[in-house]
Amino acid sequence: MIGRSPLAREFWKHGRVAACPIYDMHGHMGHFHSIYFPRADAASMVRTMDEAGVRLLVFSHHAALNSPDLANEPSIAAVKEFPDRLRAYCMINPNYPEQVARDLAAFSNLFPQVYVGFKFLSDYHQVALTDPRYAPAWEMANERALPVLAHTWGGSAYDGEAVVREVAERYPQVRFLLGHACHGAWHAAVALARDFPNIYLELTAVFDDRGVIEIFVEEVGSERILFGTDLPWFDPHHAIGVLMNADISDADRHNICHRNAEKLLAPILPDLIA
Amino acid sequence: MRFFDCNAFFGLPARRPLAPVATAEALLAEMDHAGVDRALVWHIAQHDVAAQTGNRLLTESIAAFDRLYGCWTVLPNHASELPAPAVLFEQMYKTRTVALRAFPDDHRFLLGEVSMGDLLSAMVLRRVPLFVSLIRGITWRGIYDVLEAFPELTCVVCDHGCWGEDRMFRPLLERYPHVYIDTAQYLLDGGIEALVSDYGANRLLFGSGFPESYFGGMMMALKHADIPLEAKQAVAYGNLERLIERAWGDIVKEVVV
Ligand SMILES: [Zn+2]
């Protein structure tokens, strides 16, 4: 038994709990460099989601991250294959402004059947979140109060805490999901979440750092923390085990697993969330 | 399901982490909360201070708790600061110390025949497991090197990381029959299933990486992995029990609860 609470007992016993569905707000899909992924295609990922009670995964295909040739097409195809279980972030690669223009032009037609927001990967594309090449996407997200999941890493000149603060000030309507929660700069992430009510801390790759979740819950509150796994990278059961083992309440666990995501997504996906 | 953790430490690190666990008593309290029965542990001073200091602290701290087994740190011994292998093993047996750890890069030596051939040969003969951690003082290159020189060494590779290391450890599992990996940071979705399917259930040991990682993460991943119950039991505790028994025989019988 990994924890004493009723929810921990249920998850430990069954691996998933109907009363506590999971919304995984940070996923990918497909091959990536030389990484061996046993379950990286859409069908295998949905199988994993079933095993852990993951209701919905919001993701961006690895090809969308790193291949301007393929761009968002593989993400779109996967959502169309599993429309009840998957939604995509429209990946923005600011190194190709003409592709960004095409992605933004296509966005409205694909929202919300395919897209629920945008994904930025500044560290990898080596373009800071504050760079003008991101501005068209930020502006669209700000106007429509959309979720933006940005990879954020402590100390990064592209998406570290200082850069995040600057764009958060600029775009107060964006639902700004800090992917990896400014990894390593945990207290800066707390300060950002306290200063900006539109900022959410997303937990991909945070689950394996013992103590962070307790700090976030204590100092920010569990209402602005979101579950994420980088699936197909990380087993959602690992993340669930950590949440059940961590020193937080079952109410906090419900917030992190589903309530916060439901609130965030309900205006966008009223049919799916209801 | 019982759990026997092969990879946990206690003691206060020199650089303060978020959630340190200072004492063996505090470690046991966390193990009780998570449902971990036994653990093979080391003291952070073995890395942060010195082998001699840390090993002594470890032994004093766990003496009263037979759910905890010790894992000492070793060094090249050309100045004879540590006992010779036969005496070292005797002391280990008396103190429930069943494995050894080395941090060659951080402790500035080369783990291999020239520097530590005497001890490594004796470990092979006695089948004493060597634990190494990719997050403390060794690289894959160093692990490949020591195994090339000592292909029969029992070596448990810990903390190999969450960003996809299969192409690093699978060649070792295929080449060297006494190489094992632990579960700490093996977050890969479907990873446990794939590894058990390709290499059987005997090459993977439950290791938490506590206190830097939670016990509950990999416990949950293992509990709900899509593998047979016997395979889960092997990973959760059976494989580590077997490694200890091979080296120390009755030491396990004496202290198993
Ligand atoms: Zn990601």
XYZ file of C-alpha atoms and ligand atoms in Angstrom:
532
model
C 0.000 0.000 0.000
C 1.538 3.263 -1.078
C -0.604 5.492 1.110
C -3.283 5.296 3.750
C -6.038 7.391 2.176
C -9.195 5.881 0.667
C -8.165 7.057 -2.800
C -4.675 5.589 -2.435
C -6.171 2.237 -1.436
C -8.484 2.228 -4.438
C -5.769 3.103 -6.924
C -3.371 0.599 -5.374
C -5.937 -2.159 -5.640
C -7.426 -1.462 -9.060
C -4.896 0.693 -10.889
C -7.634 3.136 -11.819
C -10.619 4.711 -10.100
C -13.794 5.699 -11.928
C -14.512 8.499 -9.451
C -11.075 9.947 -10.077
C -10.516 10.014 -13.836
C -7.245 11.448 -15.058
C -6.676 14.205 -17.568
C -3.133 13.980 -18.831
C -2.346 17.482 -20.067
C 1.105 16.818 -21.507
C 1.684 14.033 -23.998
C 3.535 13.269 -27.181
C 3.415 10.355 -29.632
C 5.575 8.408 -32.044
C 9.324 7.931 -32.386
C 11.852 10.377 -30.973
C 15.566 10.253 -31.734
C 16.941 6.864 -30.629
C 14.561 6.395 -27.716
C 13.036 2.965 -27.416
C 9.296 3.345 -26.751
C 7.363 0.094 -26.304
C 4.026 1.925 -26.621
C 4.289 5.026 -28.786
C 1.526 4.661 -31.378
C -1.931 6.065 -30.725
C -3.606 2.694 -30.111
C -0.942 1.541 -27.609
C -1.122 4.866 -25.823
C -4.892 4.582 -25.512
C -4.363 1.095 -24.058
C -2.071 2.589 -21.413
C -4.645 5.291 -20.755
C -7.295 2.613 -20.208
C -5.092 0.749 -17.737
C -4.580 3.857 -15.609
C -8.009 5.425 -16.011
C -6.777 8.319 -18.125
C -9.903 9.857 -19.610
C -8.243 12.294 -22.016
C -4.708 12.999 -23.213
C -3.746 16.343 -24.715
C -0.579 15.870 -26.727
C 1.676 17.005 -29.547
C 3.229 14.372 -31.800
C 7.033 14.104 -31.694
C 7.075 14.698 -35.431
C 5.180 17.934 -34.886
C 7.892 19.047 -32.468
C 10.845 18.333 -34.671
C 9.814 17.949 -38.279
C 8.618 21.114 -39.983
C 8.029 18.866 -42.998
C 5.337 16.887 -41.229
C 4.248 19.688 -38.866
C 0.948 18.984 -37.091
C -0.407 16.409 -39.525
C 0.430 13.325 -37.391
C -1.261 14.911 -34.347
C -4.367 15.687 -36.349
C -4.570 12.150 -37.744
C -4.306 10.590 -34.289
C -7.065 12.759 -32.813
C -9.324 11.828 -35.700
C -8.649 8.164 -34.929
C -9.499 8.531 -31.200
C -11.745 11.603 -30.960
C -13.110 10.641 -27.528
C -9.701 10.159 -25.927
C -7.259 12.543 -27.589
C -6.916 16.249 -28.232
C -3.869 17.968 -29.666
C -1.924 21.107 -29.011
C -1.169 22.918 -32.233
C 2.616 22.860 -32.270
C 4.250 26.180 -33.099
C 7.778 26.171 -34.494
C 8.771 29.838 -34.676
C 11.805 29.030 -36.818
C 9.349 28.740 -39.725
C 7.063 31.788 -39.617
C 5.404 30.788 -42.891
C 4.439 27.433 -41.323
C 3.223 29.246 -38.202
C 0.981 31.363 -40.422
C -0.440 28.212 -42.014
C -0.930 26.561 -38.599
C -2.755 29.613 -37.261
C -4.910 29.854 -40.381
C -5.909 26.207 -39.990
C -6.422 26.458 -36.222
C -9.996 27.728 -36.156
C -11.256 24.967 -38.408
C -9.713 22.331 -36.184
C -10.753 23.845 -32.854
C -12.006 22.117 -30.741
C -12.482 18.844 -32.659
C -8.688 18.439 -32.868
C -6.940 21.315 -31.101
C -7.536 22.790 -27.669
C -4.576 25.158 -27.624
C -0.905 25.591 -28.511
C 2.366 23.915 -27.601
C 5.692 25.799 -27.504
C 9.054 24.047 -27.198
C 11.433 26.950 -26.897
C 14.465 25.158 -25.463
C 14.529 22.765 -28.394
C 13.760 25.322 -31.088
C 16.129 27.791 -29.408
C 13.758 30.689 -29.733
C 12.755 32.487 -26.526
C 9.069 32.595 -25.574
C 9.372 36.394 -25.734
C 10.642 36.352 -29.333
C 8.422 38.259 -31.813
C 8.140 35.127 -33.941
C 5.922 33.625 -31.243
C 3.737 36.735 -31.013
C 1.048 35.769 -33.570
C 0.328 32.547 -31.677
C 0.446 34.239 -28.247
C -1.951 36.898 -29.496
C -4.444 34.398 -30.824
C -4.270 32.431 -27.560
C -4.657 35.613 -25.531
C -7.673 36.837 -27.505
C -9.456 33.531 -27.133
C -8.204 32.653 -23.615
C -6.759 29.377 -24.875
C -4.420 26.963 -23.126
C -0.765 27.192 -24.102
C 1.503 24.407 -22.892
C 5.057 25.683 -22.961
C 8.059 23.551 -22.077
C 9.637 25.481 -19.179
C 12.974 24.693 -17.570
C 14.625 26.463 -14.659
C 17.348 28.867 -15.703
C 16.755 28.552 -19.435
C 17.297 31.665 -21.527
C 14.509 30.437 -23.806
C 11.831 29.348 -21.354
C 13.181 29.792 -17.818
C 11.439 31.639 -14.996
C 12.467 35.155 -16.111
C 11.229 34.613 -19.668
C 7.997 33.081 -18.389
C 7.374 36.109 -16.190
C 7.797 38.463 -19.124
C 5.305 36.682 -21.374
C 2.876 36.083 -18.506
C 2.727 39.842 -17.998
C 2.165 40.387 -21.700
C -0.629 37.827 -22.197
C -2.819 37.727 -19.087
C -5.730 35.941 -20.748
C -3.762 32.927 -21.895
C -4.280 29.768 -19.836
C -0.543 29.379 -19.412
C 0.506 25.817 -18.577
C 4.121 25.659 -17.442
C 5.217 22.276 -18.765
C 7.594 20.659 -16.241
C 6.822 23.598 -13.911
C 10.099 25.460 -14.596
C 11.927 22.248 -13.758
C 14.400 22.691 -10.930
C 13.477 26.323 -10.219
C 10.676 25.156 -7.961
C 10.400 28.264 -5.808
C 10.397 30.484 -8.890
C 7.528 28.366 -10.237
C 5.653 28.934 -6.984
C 6.228 32.694 -7.249
C 4.971 32.727 -10.839
C 1.825 30.813 -9.931
C 1.179 33.183 -7.037
C 1.713 36.296 -9.132
C -0.303 35.221 -12.178
C -3.737 33.659 -11.719
C -3.636 32.349 -15.305
C -0.536 30.201 -14.670
C -0.780 26.447 -14.047
C 2.028 24.152 -12.921
C 2.167 20.970 -14.999
C 3.882 17.973 -13.432
C 5.601 16.044 -16.239
C 9.072 14.986 -15.002
C 8.270 16.549 -11.639
C 6.888 13.310 -10.201
C 10.338 11.808 -9.772
C 11.601 14.699 -7.626
C 10.432 13.907 -4.132
C 9.106 16.886 -2.211
C 8.129 19.208 -5.048
C 4.445 18.297 -5.120
C 4.102 18.966 -1.399
C 5.725 22.391 -1.841
C 3.453 23.279 -4.751
C 0.311 22.178 -2.911
C 1.341 23.958 0.265
C 2.454 27.208 -1.325
C 0.258 27.544 -4.432
C -2.679 25.285 -3.642
C -3.725 22.226 -5.595
C -6.172 24.168 -7.780
C -3.501 25.180 -10.253
C -1.554 21.970 -10.604
C -2.078 19.693 -13.608
C -1.258 16.039 -14.250
C 1.100 15.243 -17.131
C 3.413 12.407 -18.178
C 5.002 13.114 -21.566
C 3.320 9.857 -22.591
C 4.682 7.682 -24.273
C 7.701 8.550 -22.126
C 6.398 8.004 -18.602
C 3.999 5.416 -17.239
C 0.954 7.200 -15.775
C 0.875 4.564 -13.032
C 4.196 5.927 -11.812
C 2.706 9.418 -11.572
C -0.394 8.090 -9.832
C 1.745 6.154 -7.356
C 3.647 9.308 -6.515
C 0.472 11.327 -6.026
C -0.941 8.647 -3.726
C 2.343 8.400 -1.789
C 2.912 12.149 -1.483
C 1.896 13.989 1.673
C -1.216 15.730 0.265
C -4.958 15.183 0.710
C -7.388 13.214 -1.424
C -9.073 16.523 -2.300
C -5.730 17.747 -3.643
C -5.359 14.516 -5.610
C -8.792 14.977 -7.200
C -7.883 18.533 -8.158
C -4.621 17.474 -9.766
C -5.975 14.385 -11.528
C -9.157 15.812 -13.003
C -10.969 18.760 -11.414
C -8.551 21.446 -12.560
C -8.379 20.057 -16.084
C -12.152 19.727 -16.217
C -12.534 23.400 -15.314
C -9.933 24.361 -17.866
C -11.370 22.273 -20.684
C -15.102 22.459 -19.982
C -15.579 25.744 -21.878
C -13.677 24.273 -24.834
C -15.047 20.739 -24.853
C -18.474 20.979 -23.210
C -19.708 17.711 -24.734
C -16.646 15.668 -23.860
C -16.226 16.971 -20.309
C -19.902 16.737 -19.341
C 2.961 -7.769 -2.365
C 6.252 -7.488 -0.451
C 8.896 -4.944 -1.428
C 12.640 -5.128 -0.812
C 14.174 -1.857 -1.988
C 17.710 -2.165 -3.370
C 18.392 1.549 -3.756
C 17.727 3.948 -0.890
C 19.860 6.121 1.305
C 19.522 8.307 4.372
C 21.575 10.989 6.059
C 21.860 14.680 5.337
C 23.554 15.548 2.036
C 26.058 18.386 2.028
C 23.911 20.168 -0.557
C 20.481 20.366 1.020
C 17.774 18.600 -1.002
C 14.040 19.351 -0.843
C 13.100 16.497 1.435
C 16.066 14.910 3.216
C 15.619 11.896 5.478
C 18.203 12.159 8.208
C 18.091 8.900 10.115
C 17.454 5.194 9.748
C 14.407 5.660 11.987
C 12.986 8.319 9.659
C 13.668 6.098 6.668
C 11.820 3.216 8.331
C 8.848 5.469 9.066
C 8.642 6.380 5.371
C 8.994 2.722 4.406
C 6.120 1.872 6.740
C 3.944 4.592 5.230
C 4.603 3.307 1.719
C 4.534 -0.402 2.528
C 8.180 -1.251 1.858
C 9.243 -4.215 4.002
C 13.038 -4.168 3.736
C 15.734 -2.095 2.107
C 19.372 -2.292 1.127
C 20.616 1.133 2.163
C 23.635 3.364 2.286
C 24.468 6.607 4.076
C 24.963 9.752 1.985
C 28.180 10.501 3.889
C 29.709 7.498 2.080
C 29.611 9.718 -0.998
C 29.651 13.261 0.361
C 32.279 12.793 3.093
C 34.378 9.651 2.736
C 34.038 5.891 2.591
C 35.489 5.453 6.065
C 33.189 8.008 7.705
C 30.061 7.033 5.835
C 30.505 3.293 6.236
C 30.854 3.697 9.983
C 27.773 5.936 10.182
C 25.804 3.447 8.119
C 26.736 0.475 10.268
C 26.016 2.267 13.532
C 22.688 3.546 12.233
C 21.250 0.284 10.941
C 22.617 -2.055 13.621
C 19.348 -2.139 15.533
C 17.090 -2.615 12.501
C 17.214 -5.979 10.809
C 14.895 -4.786 8.037
C 17.803 -2.698 6.793
C 20.835 -4.174 5.034
C 23.977 -2.184 4.475
C 25.921 -1.292 1.372
C 29.426 0.088 2.017
C 31.515 2.315 -0.212
C 34.859 1.044 -1.512
C 38.007 2.687 -2.860
C 41.281 1.557 -4.402
C 43.267 0.389 -1.425
C 46.926 0.941 -2.210
C 47.537 2.723 1.079
C 45.799 -0.097 2.963
C 43.270 2.173 4.652
C 40.607 -0.453 4.256
C 41.023 -4.109 5.180
C 42.031 -6.694 2.587
C 39.109 -8.329 0.753
C 38.852 -11.405 2.972
C 38.757 -9.318 6.154
C 36.413 -6.797 4.545
C 33.963 -9.572 3.677
C 34.181 -10.901 7.224
C 33.337 -7.453 8.596
C 30.508 -7.132 6.110
C 29.037 -10.431 7.186
C 29.151 -9.432 10.840
C 27.409 -6.119 10.213
C 24.686 -7.256 7.758
C 26.471 -5.366 4.996
C 25.710 -7.353 1.871
C 26.817 -5.217 -1.062
C 29.308 -2.539 -2.053
C 29.052 0.772 -3.849
C 31.639 2.774 -5.752
C 31.600 6.395 -6.959
C 34.759 6.391 -9.102
C 34.328 9.700 -10.933
C 33.319 11.714 -7.854
C 35.949 10.001 -5.694
C 38.586 10.384 -8.394
C 39.764 6.907 -9.251
C 39.387 4.501 -12.143
C 37.176 1.510 -11.464
C 39.061 -1.364 -13.057
C 41.784 -3.981 -12.976
C 44.733 -1.665 -12.402
C 43.186 0.257 -9.506
C 40.954 -2.304 -7.850
C 41.737 -5.686 -9.392
C 42.235 -7.373 -6.034
C 38.868 -6.384 -4.630
C 36.924 -6.808 -7.864
C 38.371 -10.318 -8.364
C 37.448 -11.233 -4.815
C 33.941 -9.853 -5.347
C 33.550 -12.008 -8.429
C 34.628 -15.118 -6.509
C 32.427 -14.359 -3.525
C 29.660 -12.980 -5.809
C 29.378 -9.787 -3.765
C 27.211 -7.331 -5.717
C 28.630 -3.984 -6.768
C 26.074 -1.178 -6.949
C 26.727 1.841 -9.136
C 24.499 4.850 -9.779
C 24.396 6.850 -12.975
C 23.508 9.944 -10.957
C 26.513 9.666 -8.629
C 30.016 9.266 -9.833
C 30.004 6.929 -12.809
C 29.097 7.069 -16.494
C 27.999 4.345 -18.877
C 31.553 4.340 -20.231
C 32.881 3.481 -16.765
C 30.340 0.691 -16.350
C 31.129 -0.761 -19.769
C 34.850 -0.655 -18.904
C 34.647 -2.434 -15.571
C 32.412 -5.137 -17.021
C 34.723 -5.684 -19.954
C 37.510 -6.390 -17.467
C 35.304 -8.347 -15.030
C 32.567 -9.981 -17.106
C 31.466 -12.201 -14.211
C 31.028 -9.312 -11.774
C 27.613 -9.047 -10.167
C 26.760 -5.464 -10.938
C 23.521 -3.611 -10.248
C 23.183 -0.454 -12.322
C 20.978 2.025 -10.476
C 19.335 5.316 -11.371
C 19.866 4.925 -15.103
C 17.514 7.777 -15.739
C 14.117 8.502 -17.184
C 15.107 9.822 -20.595
C 15.470 6.534 -22.423
C 18.533 4.449 -21.549
C 17.475 1.093 -23.009
C 20.147 1.295 -25.685
C 22.726 1.678 -22.921
C 21.698 -1.138 -20.597
C 20.230 -3.723 -22.960
C 23.648 -4.507 -24.494
C 24.993 -5.095 -20.979
C 22.107 -7.379 -20.051
C 22.737 -9.400 -23.205
C 26.497 -9.659 -22.823
C 26.954 -10.087 -19.060
C 24.835 -12.640 -17.182
C 25.278 -11.004 -13.767
C 24.273 -7.464 -14.679
C 21.029 -6.112 -13.278
C 19.262 -2.783 -13.430
C 17.009 -1.222 -10.835
C 13.630 0.405 -11.341
C 14.484 3.859 -10.012
C 13.765 6.375 -12.775
C 12.692 3.596 -15.166
C 9.488 5.475 -15.856
C 9.253 4.357 -19.473
C 5.678 3.448 -20.306
C 5.605 -0.284 -21.033
C 9.276 -0.550 -20.076
C 8.868 -3.154 -17.332
C 6.716 -5.294 -19.618
C 9.158 -5.075 -22.509
C 12.175 -5.820 -20.347
C 10.544 -8.843 -18.713
C 9.398 -10.109 -22.069
C 12.872 -9.766 -23.626
C 15.127 -10.811 -20.705
C 12.875 -12.543 -18.191
C 11.945 -11.219 -14.760
C 15.304 -11.875 -13.077
C 17.347 -8.929 -14.333
C 15.334 -6.088 -12.832
C 15.341 -5.141 -9.125
C 12.913 -2.883 -7.332
C 14.862 0.227 -6.366
C 13.127 3.432 -5.355
C 15.875 6.036 -5.466
C 14.496 7.236 -2.120
C 14.726 9.878 -0.682
C 15.237 11.733 -3.968
C 12.310 9.833 -5.489
C 9.135 8.529 -3.885
C 8.714 4.863 -3.017
C 5.170 4.891 -4.403
C 5.896 5.697 -8.039
C 7.679 2.560 -9.151
C 5.742 0.425 -6.633
C 2.548 1.414 -8.428
C 4.108 0.929 -11.867
C 5.248 -2.559 -10.884
C 2.017 -3.540 -9.130
C 0.002 -2.739 -12.249
C 2.511 -3.814 -14.884
C 1.091 -6.244 -17.394
C 3.339 -9.160 -16.335
C 2.616 -12.337 -14.317
C 2.452 -12.147 -10.526
C 5.581 -14.311 -10.159
C 7.478 -11.829 -12.316
C 6.301 -8.942 -10.136
C 7.399 -10.789 -7.011
C 10.806 -11.477 -8.509
C 11.313 -7.791 -9.257
C 9.744 -6.556 -6.010
C 11.935 -8.669 -3.690
C 12.898 -12.104 -4.997
C 15.805 -11.098 -7.206
C 17.503 -9.083 -4.475
C 16.996 -11.878 -1.949
C 18.621 -14.272 -4.393
C 21.620 -11.990 -4.967
C 22.190 -11.668 -1.225
C 21.780 -15.389 -0.641
C 24.266 -16.247 -3.392
C 26.937 -14.165 -1.705
C 26.130 -14.581 1.951
C 23.948 -17.669 2.319
C 22.694 -17.815 5.876
C 22.889 -14.072 6.496
C 19.531 -13.769 4.783
C 18.003 -16.596 6.796
C 19.148 -14.980 10.007
C 17.590 -11.631 9.425
C 14.587 -12.109 7.166
C 11.439 -11.044 8.961
Zn 7.006 17.249 -23.461
